[in-house]
Coordinates of C-alpha atoms in Angstrom, one line a residue:
M2 CA -36.0 -42.5 -83.5
L3 CA -36.9 -43.2 -79.9
N4 CA -39.7 -45.7 -79.6
Y5 CA -41.7 -43.7 -77.0
T6 CA -44.9 -45.6 -77.7
R7 CA -43.5 -48.5 -75.5
Y8 CA -44.1 -46.5 -72.4
Q9 CA -47.2 -45.2 -70.7
K10 CA -47.9 -42.4 -68.3
V11 CA -48.0 -43.3 -64.6
P12 CA -51.3 -42.3 -63.1
V13 CA -51.4 -39.1 -61.0
V14 CA -53.3 -38.6 -57.7
D15 CA -56.7 -37.0 -57.8
F16 CA -56.3 -34.9 -54.7
P17 CA -57.6 -31.4 -55.1
E18 CA -57.5 -31.0 -51.3
R19 CA -53.7 -30.8 -51.3
Q20 CA -52.2 -28.1 -49.0
W21 CA -48.5 -28.7 -49.5
P22 CA -48.0 -26.0 -52.3
N23 CA -48.8 -23.3 -49.8
K24 CA -46.3 -24.4 -47.2
Q25 CA -42.6 -23.8 -46.5
I26 CA -40.0 -26.0 -44.9
E27 CA -39.6 -24.6 -41.4
K28 CA -37.3 -27.1 -39.6
A29 CA -35.0 -30.0 -40.2
P30 CA -36.5 -33.5 -40.4
I31 CA -35.4 -36.5 -38.4
W32 CA -32.4 -37.6 -40.4
C33 CA -31.7 -41.3 -41.0
S34 CA -28.5 -42.3 -42.8
V35 CA -28.8 -45.6 -44.8
D36 CA -25.2 -45.3 -46.2
L37 CA -24.2 -48.5 -44.5
R38 CA -27.0 -50.5 -46.0
D39 CA -28.5 -49.0 -49.1
G40 CA -25.3 -47.2 -49.9
N41 CA -23.0 -50.1 -49.2
Q42 CA -25.0 -52.6 -51.2
A43 CA -24.7 -50.3 -54.2
L44 CA -20.9 -50.2 -54.1
I45 CA -18.8 -52.1 -56.7
E46 CA -16.6 -53.0 -53.8
P47 CA -18.6 -53.1 -50.6
M48 CA -16.9 -51.8 -47.4
V49 CA -15.1 -54.2 -45.1
V50 CA -15.9 -54.1 -41.3
E51 CA -13.2 -51.5 -40.4
E52 CA -14.3 -49.2 -43.3
K53 CA -17.8 -49.5 -42.0
I54 CA -16.7 -48.6 -38.5
E55 CA -14.8 -45.5 -39.8
Y56 CA -17.9 -44.5 -41.8
F57 CA -20.2 -45.1 -38.8
T58 CA -17.9 -42.9 -36.7
L59 CA -18.2 -40.1 -39.3
L60 CA -22.0 -40.3 -39.3
V61 CA -22.0 -40.0 -35.5
K62 CA -19.7 -37.0 -35.7
L63 CA -21.9 -35.4 -38.3
G64 CA -24.8 -35.6 -35.8
F65 CA -27.0 -38.4 -37.2
K66 CA -29.1 -39.9 -34.4
E67 CA -30.6 -42.7 -36.5
I68 CA -28.2 -44.8 -38.6
E69 CA -29.2 -48.0 -40.5
V70 CA -26.2 -50.2 -40.0
G71 CA -27.2 -53.0 -42.3
F72 CA -29.0 -56.3 -43.0
P73 CA -27.4 -58.5 -40.3
S74 CA -29.4 -61.6 -41.3
A75 CA -28.2 -61.4 -44.9
S76 CA -24.5 -62.1 -44.5
Q77 CA -21.8 -62.8 -41.9
I78 CA -20.0 -59.5 -42.6
E79 CA -23.2 -57.6 -41.9
F80 CA -23.8 -59.5 -38.7
D81 CA -20.1 -59.1 -37.6
F82 CA -20.2 -55.4 -38.1
L83 CA -23.2 -54.9 -35.8
R84 CA -21.5 -57.1 -33.2
Q85 CA -18.3 -55.0 -33.5
L86 CA -20.3 -51.8 -32.8
V87 CA -21.9 -53.4 -29.7
D88 CA -18.8 -55.2 -28.4
R89 CA -16.5 -52.2 -28.8
K90 CA -19.2 -49.9 -27.3
L91 CA -19.2 -47.6 -30.4
I92 CA -22.9 -46.7 -30.3
P93 CA -23.5 -43.5 -28.3
D94 CA -26.5 -43.5 -26.0
D95 CA -28.2 -40.9 -28.1
V96 CA -27.8 -42.8 -31.4
V97 CA -30.4 -45.4 -32.5
V98 CA -29.2 -48.1 -34.9
Q99 CA -31.5 -49.4 -37.5
V100 CA -31.5 -52.9 -39.0
L101 CA -33.3 -54.0 -42.1
V102 CA -35.0 -57.4 -42.4
Q103 CA -37.6 -59.2 -44.5
C104 CA -40.8 -60.4 -42.9
R105 CA -39.5 -64.0 -42.4
E106 CA -39.1 -65.8 -39.0
H107 CA -35.5 -67.2 -39.5
L108 CA -34.3 -63.8 -40.6
L109 CA -35.9 -62.0 -37.7
K110 CA -34.4 -64.5 -35.3
R111 CA -30.9 -63.9 -36.7
T112 CA -31.5 -60.1 -36.6
F113 CA -32.4 -60.1 -32.9
E114 CA -29.3 -62.2 -32.1
A115 CA -27.2 -59.5 -33.8
L116 CA -29.0 -56.8 -31.7
K117 CA -28.1 -58.3 -28.3
G118 CA -26.7 -55.5 -26.1
V119 CA -28.2 -52.7 -28.1
K120 CA -30.2 -50.3 -25.9
T121 CA -32.6 -49.0 -28.6
A122 CA -33.0 -50.2 -32.1
I123 CA -35.2 -49.7 -35.1
V124 CA -36.3 -52.9 -36.7
H125 CA -37.2 -52.1 -40.3
I126 CA -39.4 -54.7 -42.0
Y127 CA -40.7 -54.4 -45.5
N128 CA -42.5 -56.2 -48.3
S129 CA -43.3 -55.0 -51.8
T130 CA -46.9 -53.9 -52.3
S131 CA -46.8 -52.5 -55.9
T132 CA -49.3 -53.5 -58.5
L133 CA -46.6 -54.6 -60.9
Q134 CA -44.7 -56.7 -58.4
R135 CA -47.8 -58.3 -57.1
D136 CA -48.5 -59.4 -60.6
V137 CA -45.1 -60.4 -62.2
V138 CA -42.9 -61.1 -59.1
F139 CA -45.1 -62.7 -56.4
G140 CA -48.3 -63.7 -58.2
M141 CA -50.2 -62.7 -55.1
S142 CA -53.5 -60.9 -54.3
R143 CA -53.7 -57.8 -52.3
E144 CA -54.9 -59.8 -49.3
E145 CA -51.9 -62.2 -49.5
I146 CA -49.5 -59.3 -49.7
K147 CA -51.1 -57.7 -46.6
Q148 CA -50.8 -60.9 -44.7
I149 CA -47.0 -60.9 -45.2
A150 CA -46.8 -57.5 -43.5
I151 CA -49.2 -58.6 -40.7
E152 CA -47.2 -61.8 -40.0
G153 CA -43.9 -59.9 -40.1
T154 CA -45.2 -57.4 -37.5
R155 CA -46.5 -60.1 -35.3
L156 CA -43.1 -61.8 -35.3
V157 CA -41.2 -58.6 -34.5
K158 CA -43.7 -58.0 -31.6
E159 CA -43.0 -61.5 -30.3
Y160 CA -39.2 -61.1 -30.4
A161 CA -39.4 -57.6 -29.0
K162 CA -41.3 -58.9 -26.0
D163 CA -38.2 -60.7 -24.6
F164 CA -35.6 -58.2 -25.9
P165 CA -34.0 -56.3 -23.0
G166 CA -33.7 -53.1 -24.9
N167 CA -36.2 -50.8 -26.6
I168 CA -37.5 -51.8 -30.1
I169 CA -39.1 -49.3 -32.5
L170 CA -40.9 -50.8 -35.5
E171 CA -40.5 -49.4 -39.0
Y172 CA -42.6 -50.7 -41.8
S173 CA -42.1 -49.9 -45.5
P174 CA -44.6 -50.8 -48.2
E175 CA -41.8 -51.2 -50.7
S176 CA -42.4 -49.7 -54.1
F177 CA -44.9 -47.4 -52.5
T178 CA -44.9 -45.1 -55.6
G179 CA -46.3 -48.0 -57.7
T180 CA -48.9 -49.0 -55.1
E181 CA -52.6 -47.9 -55.0
L182 CA -52.9 -45.4 -52.2
D183 CA -55.9 -47.1 -50.7
F184 CA -54.0 -50.4 -50.6
A185 CA -50.9 -48.8 -49.1
L186 CA -53.1 -47.3 -46.4
E187 CA -54.8 -50.6 -45.8
V188 CA -51.6 -52.5 -45.3
C189 CA -50.1 -49.8 -43.0
E190 CA -53.1 -49.7 -40.8
A191 CA -53.2 -53.5 -40.6
V192 CA -49.6 -53.3 -39.4
M193 CA -50.6 -50.6 -36.9
E194 CA -53.4 -52.7 -35.5
V195 CA -51.0 -55.5 -34.7
W196 CA -48.2 -53.3 -33.3
E197 CA -50.5 -51.0 -31.3
P198 CA -48.4 -47.8 -31.3
T199 CA -49.1 -44.9 -28.9
R200 CA -48.1 -41.3 -28.7
D201 CA -45.2 -42.3 -26.5
K202 CA -44.2 -45.3 -28.5
K203 CA -44.7 -44.4 -32.1
I204 CA -44.4 -46.6 -35.2
I205 CA -42.4 -45.4 -38.2
F206 CA -44.2 -45.8 -41.5
N207 CA -41.7 -45.3 -44.3
L208 CA -43.2 -44.6 -47.7
P209 CA -40.3 -45.1 -50.2
A210 CA -40.0 -43.8 -53.7
T211 CA -38.2 -47.1 -54.3
V212 CA -38.4 -46.1 -58.0
E213 CA -39.1 -42.6 -59.0
M214 CA -42.1 -42.9 -61.3
N215 CA -43.5 -39.4 -61.8
T216 CA -42.9 -35.7 -61.2
P217 CA -42.1 -34.5 -57.7
N218 CA -45.6 -33.0 -57.2
V219 CA -47.2 -36.5 -57.6
Y220 CA -45.0 -37.9 -54.8
A221 CA -46.0 -35.0 -52.6
D222 CA -49.7 -35.7 -53.3
Q223 CA -49.2 -39.3 -52.4
I224 CA -47.4 -38.4 -49.1
E225 CA -50.1 -35.8 -48.1
W226 CA -52.9 -38.2 -49.0
M227 CA -51.4 -40.8 -46.7
N228 CA -50.7 -38.2 -44.0
T229 CA -54.3 -37.0 -43.9
H230 CA -55.9 -40.4 -44.1
F231 CA -53.9 -42.2 -41.4
K232 CA -55.8 -43.1 -38.2
N233 CA -54.0 -42.1 -35.0
R234 CA -51.6 -39.9 -36.9
D235 CA -50.1 -38.7 -33.6
S236 CA -48.8 -42.3 -33.0
I237 CA -46.9 -42.3 -36.3
I238 CA -43.6 -41.0 -37.5
L239 CA -44.1 -40.5 -41.3
S240 CA -40.8 -41.2 -43.1
V241 CA -39.8 -41.1 -46.7
H242 CA -37.0 -42.9 -48.6
P243 CA -36.6 -41.3 -52.0
H244 CA -34.5 -42.7 -54.8
N245 CA -33.3 -40.6 -57.8
D246 CA -34.3 -42.5 -60.9
R247 CA -35.7 -39.3 -62.6
G248 CA -33.0 -37.1 -61.2
T249 CA -35.4 -35.4 -58.8
G250 CA -34.6 -37.1 -55.5
V251 CA -33.9 -33.9 -53.7
A252 CA -37.0 -32.2 -55.1
I253 CA -39.4 -35.0 -54.1
S254 CA -37.9 -35.1 -50.6
E255 CA -38.4 -31.3 -50.1
L256 CA -42.0 -31.5 -51.4
A257 CA -42.6 -34.6 -49.2
L258 CA -41.6 -32.5 -46.2
L259 CA -44.1 -29.9 -47.2
A260 CA -46.7 -32.7 -47.5
G261 CA -46.2 -33.8 -43.9
A262 CA -43.2 -36.1 -43.8
D263 CA -41.3 -36.1 -40.4
R264 CA -38.3 -38.1 -41.4
V265 CA -36.0 -38.6 -44.4
E266 CA -33.8 -41.7 -45.1
G267 CA -30.9 -41.1 -47.5
T268 CA -27.2 -41.2 -48.0
L269 CA -24.2 -38.8 -48.1
F270 CA -23.8 -37.5 -51.7
G271 CA -26.7 -39.7 -52.9
N272 CA -24.8 -43.0 -53.2
G273 CA -27.3 -45.8 -53.8
E274 CA -28.7 -48.3 -56.4
R275 CA -29.2 -47.2 -60.0
T276 CA -29.0 -43.3 -59.9
G277 CA -28.8 -43.3 -56.1
N278 CA -30.7 -42.4 -53.0
V279 CA -31.6 -38.9 -52.0
D280 CA -28.5 -36.8 -51.2
L281 CA -28.9 -35.9 -47.5
L282 CA -26.1 -33.4 -47.6
T283 CA -27.7 -31.5 -50.5
L284 CA -31.0 -31.5 -48.6
A285 CA -29.3 -30.2 -45.4
Y286 CA -27.3 -27.5 -47.2
N287 CA -30.4 -26.4 -49.0
M288 CA -32.1 -25.8 -45.7
F289 CA -28.9 -24.1 -44.4
S290 CA -29.0 -21.7 -47.4
Q291 CA -32.5 -20.7 -46.4
G292 CA -31.6 -19.8 -42.9
I293 CA -32.8 -23.1 -41.4
N294 CA -30.7 -25.0 -38.9
P295 CA -30.1 -28.4 -40.5
E296 CA -29.2 -29.9 -37.1
L297 CA -26.2 -31.7 -38.6
E298 CA -22.5 -30.8 -38.0
I299 CA -21.6 -30.3 -41.7
D300 CA -19.4 -27.3 -41.6
N301 CA -16.4 -29.1 -42.9
I302 CA -17.4 -30.7 -46.2
N303 CA -13.8 -31.5 -47.2
E304 CA -13.5 -33.9 -44.3
I305 CA -16.7 -35.6 -45.3
I306 CA -15.5 -36.0 -48.9
E307 CA -12.2 -37.4 -47.8
V308 CA -13.8 -40.2 -45.7
Y309 CA -16.6 -40.9 -48.2
E310 CA -14.2 -41.2 -51.2
R311 CA -11.8 -43.5 -49.3
C312 CA -14.5 -45.8 -47.9
C313 CA -16.9 -45.9 -50.9
K314 CA -14.2 -45.6 -53.6
I315 CA -16.4 -43.3 -55.5
P316 CA -15.2 -39.8 -56.4
V317 CA -17.5 -36.8 -55.7
H318 CA -18.4 -35.2 -59.1
L319 CA -16.7 -31.9 -59.9
R320 CA -20.2 -30.3 -60.2
H321 CA -21.8 -32.0 -57.3
P322 CA -24.0 -29.5 -55.3
Y323 CA -22.0 -27.8 -52.6
A324 CA -19.2 -30.5 -52.6
G325 CA -17.9 -30.4 -56.1
K326 CA -14.5 -28.8 -56.7
L327 CA -16.0 -26.4 -59.3
V328 CA -19.3 -25.4 -57.7
F329 CA -17.9 -22.3 -56.1
T330 CA -16.1 -21.2 -59.2
A331 CA -17.0 -19.0 -62.1
F332 CA -15.5 -19.0 -65.6
S333 CA -18.0 -16.7 -67.1
G334 CA -16.8 -13.1 -67.2
S335 CA -20.2 -11.6 -66.2
H336 CA -20.4 -14.0 -63.3
Q337 CA -17.0 -13.1 -62.1
D338 CA -17.7 -9.5 -62.3
A339 CA -20.9 -9.9 -60.3
I340 CA -19.2 -12.0 -57.6
N341 CA -16.5 -9.4 -57.3
K342 CA -19.0 -6.6 -56.8
G343 CA -21.1 -8.6 -54.4
V344 CA -18.2 -9.4 -52.1
K345 CA -17.0 -5.8 -52.2
A346 CA -20.5 -4.6 -51.4
M347 CA -20.8 -6.9 -48.4
K348 CA -17.4 -5.7 -47.1
E349 CA -18.3 -2.0 -47.6
R350 CA -21.7 -2.4 -46.0
K351 CA -20.4 -4.6 -43.2
S352 CA -23.4 -6.8 -43.8
S353 CA -24.0 -9.9 -41.6
I354 CA -26.4 -11.3 -44.2
W355 CA -24.8 -13.2 -47.1
A356 CA -25.8 -11.8 -50.5
V357 CA -23.4 -12.4 -53.3
P358 CA -24.6 -13.1 -56.9
Y359 CA -24.2 -16.6 -58.1
L360 CA -23.1 -17.9 -54.7
P361 CA -26.1 -19.1 -52.7
I362 CA -23.9 -19.6 -49.6
D363 CA -20.5 -18.4 -48.3
P364 CA -18.1 -21.2 -49.2
A365 CA -16.2 -20.5 -46.0
D366 CA -19.3 -21.6 -44.0
I367 CA -18.8 -25.2 -45.1
G368 CA -15.1 -25.4 -45.0
R369 CA -14.4 -24.2 -48.5
K370 CA -12.2 -21.2 -49.4
Y371 CA -12.7 -17.9 -51.2
E372 CA -9.7 -18.5 -53.4
P373 CA -11.3 -21.0 -55.8
I374 CA -14.4 -18.9 -56.4
V375 CA -13.1 -17.4 -59.7
R376 CA -11.1 -19.4 -62.2
I377 CA -9.8 -17.9 -65.4
N378 CA -10.1 -19.4 -68.8
S379 CA -10.8 -18.1 -72.3
Q380 CA -14.4 -17.4 -71.3
S381 CA -13.5 -15.2 -68.4
G382 CA -13.8 -11.4 -68.4
K383 CA -12.1 -8.4 -66.9
G384 CA -13.9 -8.7 -63.6
G385 CA -12.6 -12.2 -62.9
V386 CA -9.0 -11.2 -63.4
A387 CA -9.4 -8.1 -61.2
F388 CA -11.0 -10.3 -58.5
I389 CA -8.1 -12.7 -58.5
M390 CA -5.6 -9.9 -58.3
E391 CA -7.4 -8.4 -55.3
T392 CA -8.5 -11.6 -53.5
Y393 CA -5.2 -13.4 -53.8
F394 CA -2.6 -10.6 -54.0
G395 CA -4.2 -7.4 -52.7
F396 CA -3.9 -5.3 -55.9
K397 CA -7.0 -3.2 -56.4
L398 CA -6.7 -2.5 -60.0
P399 CA -8.3 0.8 -61.2
K400 CA -11.4 0.1 -63.2
G401 CA -9.9 1.4 -66.4
M402 CA -7.1 -1.2 -66.0
H403 CA -9.3 -4.2 -65.8
K404 CA -9.7 -4.7 -69.5
E405 CA -6.1 -4.0 -70.4
F406 CA -4.7 -6.7 -68.1
A407 CA -7.6 -9.1 -68.7
D408 CA -6.9 -9.0 -72.5
I409 CA -3.3 -10.1 -71.7
I410 CA -4.5 -13.0 -69.6
Q411 CA -7.1 -14.0 -72.1
G412 CA -4.5 -14.3 -74.8
I413 CA -2.6 -16.7 -72.6
S414 CA -5.7 -18.7 -71.7
E415 CA -6.7 -19.1 -75.4
K416 CA -3.4 -20.9 -76.0
S417 CA -3.0 -22.9 -72.8
G418 CA -6.5 -23.2 -71.2
E419 CA -7.1 -22.3 -67.6
V420 CA -4.7 -19.8 -66.0
A421 CA -3.9 -20.3 -62.4
P422 CA -3.7 -17.3 -60.0
D423 CA 0.1 -17.7 -59.6
Q424 CA 0.5 -17.5 -63.4
I425 CA -1.7 -14.4 -63.4
M426 CA 0.5 -12.8 -60.8
Q427 CA 3.6 -13.8 -62.7
E428 CA 2.3 -12.1 -65.8
F429 CA 1.4 -9.0 -63.8
R430 CA 5.0 -8.7 -62.6
L431 CA 6.3 -9.2 -66.1
Q432 CA 4.0 -6.7 -67.7
Y433 CA 4.0 -4.0 -65.0
L434 CA 6.1 -4.4 -61.9
D435 CA 9.3 -5.6 -63.6
R436 CA 9.0 -3.5 -66.7
K437 CA 12.4 -1.9 -66.4
E438 CA 13.6 -1.7 -70.0
P439 CA 14.6 0.4 -71.7
Y440 CA 14.2 2.9 -68.8
H441 CA 14.8 1.9 -65.3
F442 CA 14.2 4.3 -62.4
R443 CA 17.0 4.2 -59.8
K444 CA 16.6 7.0 -57.3
S445 CA 15.1 10.5 -56.7
R446 CA 15.3 13.6 -54.6
F447 CA 12.6 16.2 -54.3
E448 CA 12.9 19.8 -53.1
D449 CA 10.1 22.1 -52.1
L450 CA 10.1 25.4 -54.0
S451 CA 6.9 26.8 -52.5
D452 CA 8.6 30.1 -51.5
T453 CA 8.9 31.0 -55.2
D454 CA 6.3 32.8 -57.3
S455 CA 6.1 29.9 -59.8
D456 CA 3.3 27.4 -60.0
F457 CA 5.9 24.7 -60.3
D458 CA 6.8 24.3 -56.6
T459 CA 8.5 20.9 -56.7
L460 CA 12.0 20.2 -58.0
A461 CA 12.7 16.6 -58.9
V462 CA 16.2 15.2 -59.3
V463 CA 15.8 11.7 -60.9
T464 CA 18.5 9.1 -61.6
Y465 CA 17.6 6.4 -64.1
T466 CA 19.3 4.1 -66.6
D467 CA 18.6 4.4 -70.4
H468 CA 19.4 1.1 -72.1
G469 CA 21.8 0.4 -69.2
T470 CA 23.5 3.8 -69.2
E471 CA 23.0 5.8 -66.0
K472 CA 21.6 9.3 -66.4
T473 CA 20.2 12.1 -64.2
Y474 CA 17.8 14.9 -64.9
E475 CA 16.2 17.8 -63.0
A476 CA 12.7 19.1 -63.6
T477 CA 10.1 21.1 -61.9
G478 CA 6.4 20.6 -61.7
N479 CA 3.3 21.2 -59.5
G480 CA 4.0 18.0 -57.6
P481 CA 6.3 14.9 -57.7
I482 CA 4.5 13.1 -60.5
D483 CA 4.1 16.2 -62.6
A484 CA 7.8 17.0 -62.2
V485 CA 8.9 13.5 -63.1
Q486 CA 6.6 13.5 -66.2
R487 CA 7.9 16.9 -67.4
G488 CA 11.5 15.7 -67.0
L489 CA 10.8 12.6 -69.1
I490 CA 9.2 14.6 -71.8
K491 CA 12.3 16.7 -72.1
E492 CA 14.9 13.9 -71.6
L493 CA 13.3 11.3 -73.9
G494 CA 11.7 13.6 -76.5
I495 CA 8.3 11.9 -75.9
K496 CA 4.9 13.6 -75.5
I497 CA 3.0 12.0 -72.6
K498 CA 0.1 13.0 -70.3
V499 CA -1.1 11.5 -67.0
L500 CA -4.8 10.7 -67.4
D501 CA -5.4 9.1 -64.0
Y502 CA -3.5 8.2 -60.8
S503 CA -4.5 6.0 -57.8
E504 CA -2.8 4.4 -54.9
H505 CA -3.6 2.1 -52.0
A506 CA -1.8 0.2 -49.2
L507 CA -0.8 -3.4 -49.8
G508 CA -1.7 -5.0 -46.4
E509 CA -1.9 -3.3 -43.1
G510 CA 0.4 -1.8 -40.5
S511 CA 3.3 0.7 -40.6
N512 CA 5.5 -1.6 -42.7
A513 CA 2.9 -2.2 -45.4
Q514 CA 3.9 -1.4 -49.0
A515 CA 2.0 0.9 -51.2
A516 CA 0.8 0.2 -54.8
A517 CA 0.5 3.1 -57.2
Y518 CA -1.2 3.1 -60.7
V519 CA -0.6 5.6 -63.4
H520 CA -2.7 5.8 -66.6
L521 CA -0.5 7.4 -69.3
L522 CA -1.4 8.8 -72.8
D523 CA 1.0 9.2 -75.7
T524 CA -0.4 12.4 -77.1
E525 CA 1.1 11.8 -80.5
S526 CA 0.1 8.3 -81.2
G527 CA -3.0 8.2 -79.0
K528 CA -1.8 5.0 -77.4
V529 CA -2.6 4.6 -73.7
S530 CA -1.2 2.3 -71.0
F531 CA -1.2 1.7 -67.3
G532 CA 1.9 1.4 -65.2
V533 CA 2.2 0.0 -61.7
G534 CA 4.8 0.5 -59.0
I535 CA 5.2 -0.7 -55.4
S536 CA 7.3 0.5 -52.6
S537 CA 7.2 1.2 -48.9
N538 CA 7.5 4.9 -50.0
I539 CA 4.4 6.1 -51.9
T540 CA 6.4 8.7 -53.9
R541 CA 8.9 6.0 -55.0
A542 CA 5.9 3.7 -55.9
S543 CA 4.4 6.5 -58.0
I544 CA 7.6 7.2 -59.9
R545 CA 8.0 3.5 -60.6
A546 CA 4.5 3.4 -62.0
V547 CA 5.3 6.3 -64.3
F548 CA 8.4 4.5 -65.7
S549 CA 6.4 1.3 -65.9
A550 CA 3.8 3.0 -68.1
V551 CA 6.4 4.7 -70.3
N552 CA 8.2 1.4 -71.0
R553 CA 4.8 -0.1 -71.9
L554 CA 3.9 2.8 -74.2
I555 CA 7.1 2.5 -76.3
L556 CA 6.8 -1.3 -76.9

């Protein structure tokens, strides 16, 4: 049995004044990618310089205006990477690079050496402020921890004074979620007193969920409490840096934005230490799905996946939101049917608003395709098979035919697993279009008898093969299909009745073929079956459908 008594509840915030539950996200935050620092340090095999440059180029292409490029004082490869960006002039004028550094003088000196030639940079300093780390890691009092932050800020200010470019200070009380709120506020405001930000030269206060410790609403309360208690709030950019220890990184980020956060730090696909950082793409696509401009160029997710997987050497999970190979698929029969009907309804109504059951966004909007939406296995239903036939191959199966053909495909899937669209089409041909034994229609001629007194005003002359032997018959009826049917009854000694008939064009234009469907009843046995025929001539397609159905009935 799990020994749950070893753990205790993390305190919540007593904050009845909270306003965030009544708010909605209205716009995109300031995005800051930390893939090249947080993300890179969490890789089993960290990126080399050229991989980092390729990744940086991708982030710029996606529209990130703030990119944390590393910890240049921590290792030579981190230092060299930043120098490569500068020397090769790879940093666009509208992109601000961010560097992380601890509050230590020799590290800050090395960091500013790496920044030479950068026009604008964010220098991100941090020190842990949590109750637990003060106790077991540092053995320091609140005042001693605060002095580390103050001294670090003073040093940055000194180095920034002689730096030819523009320096923006970012301060993080690391492990903010485990820090008393009044102390987090005290440390941040001590930093602000030293830095002296203004409306025109703001400071970034980054409040990280370094470890997720409670439900998302508690983080939102913490952010709103800080947001409403800061002095000179108009001189502050309030940033969050959520991790995903409890699996709610996206949720705490969204609630933090409701609570007043201006900025979010995270990574593509959530790569980061332990269970990862917040997934910026999921956040952005969530906004997009609500009609909000995410202000990122993320309409080709396949390209993002390709670069990410190659540089990070981590595969994107099949069920990853928006990006996974299976997220725009449906195996459930009821889901497939609903998707099929939703897509049809949108086409018929010519709606500009996306509204399809089970698909929160149009896959095509992010570079995915319609084709993979429905996949067929033993759990699939009639609607899914019909959807595949129409979407892939243009066959609009009559509703009554859905179950007949789906039962055939389900029998295959129960033996072999998932059935690919091409395999479904192959079976459709085998069962319907190429069903030419024992009776194979060859040719026909029709004569109009409308000048006679008979109700049977169509004469059909039909040539066919019976077990390979060519035969011809003549018959009359009230139309081509009726005449063909009556002739078969007489020729073959069978009793059949057409229950339903439908047709449609396969494709567009004057050269398009027609598809015809006939639902046939054997009046003696009660057995029913569909037949399908295609031809550039609709009458020929109809006769082929009749012969297809007859051949299926006598199986």
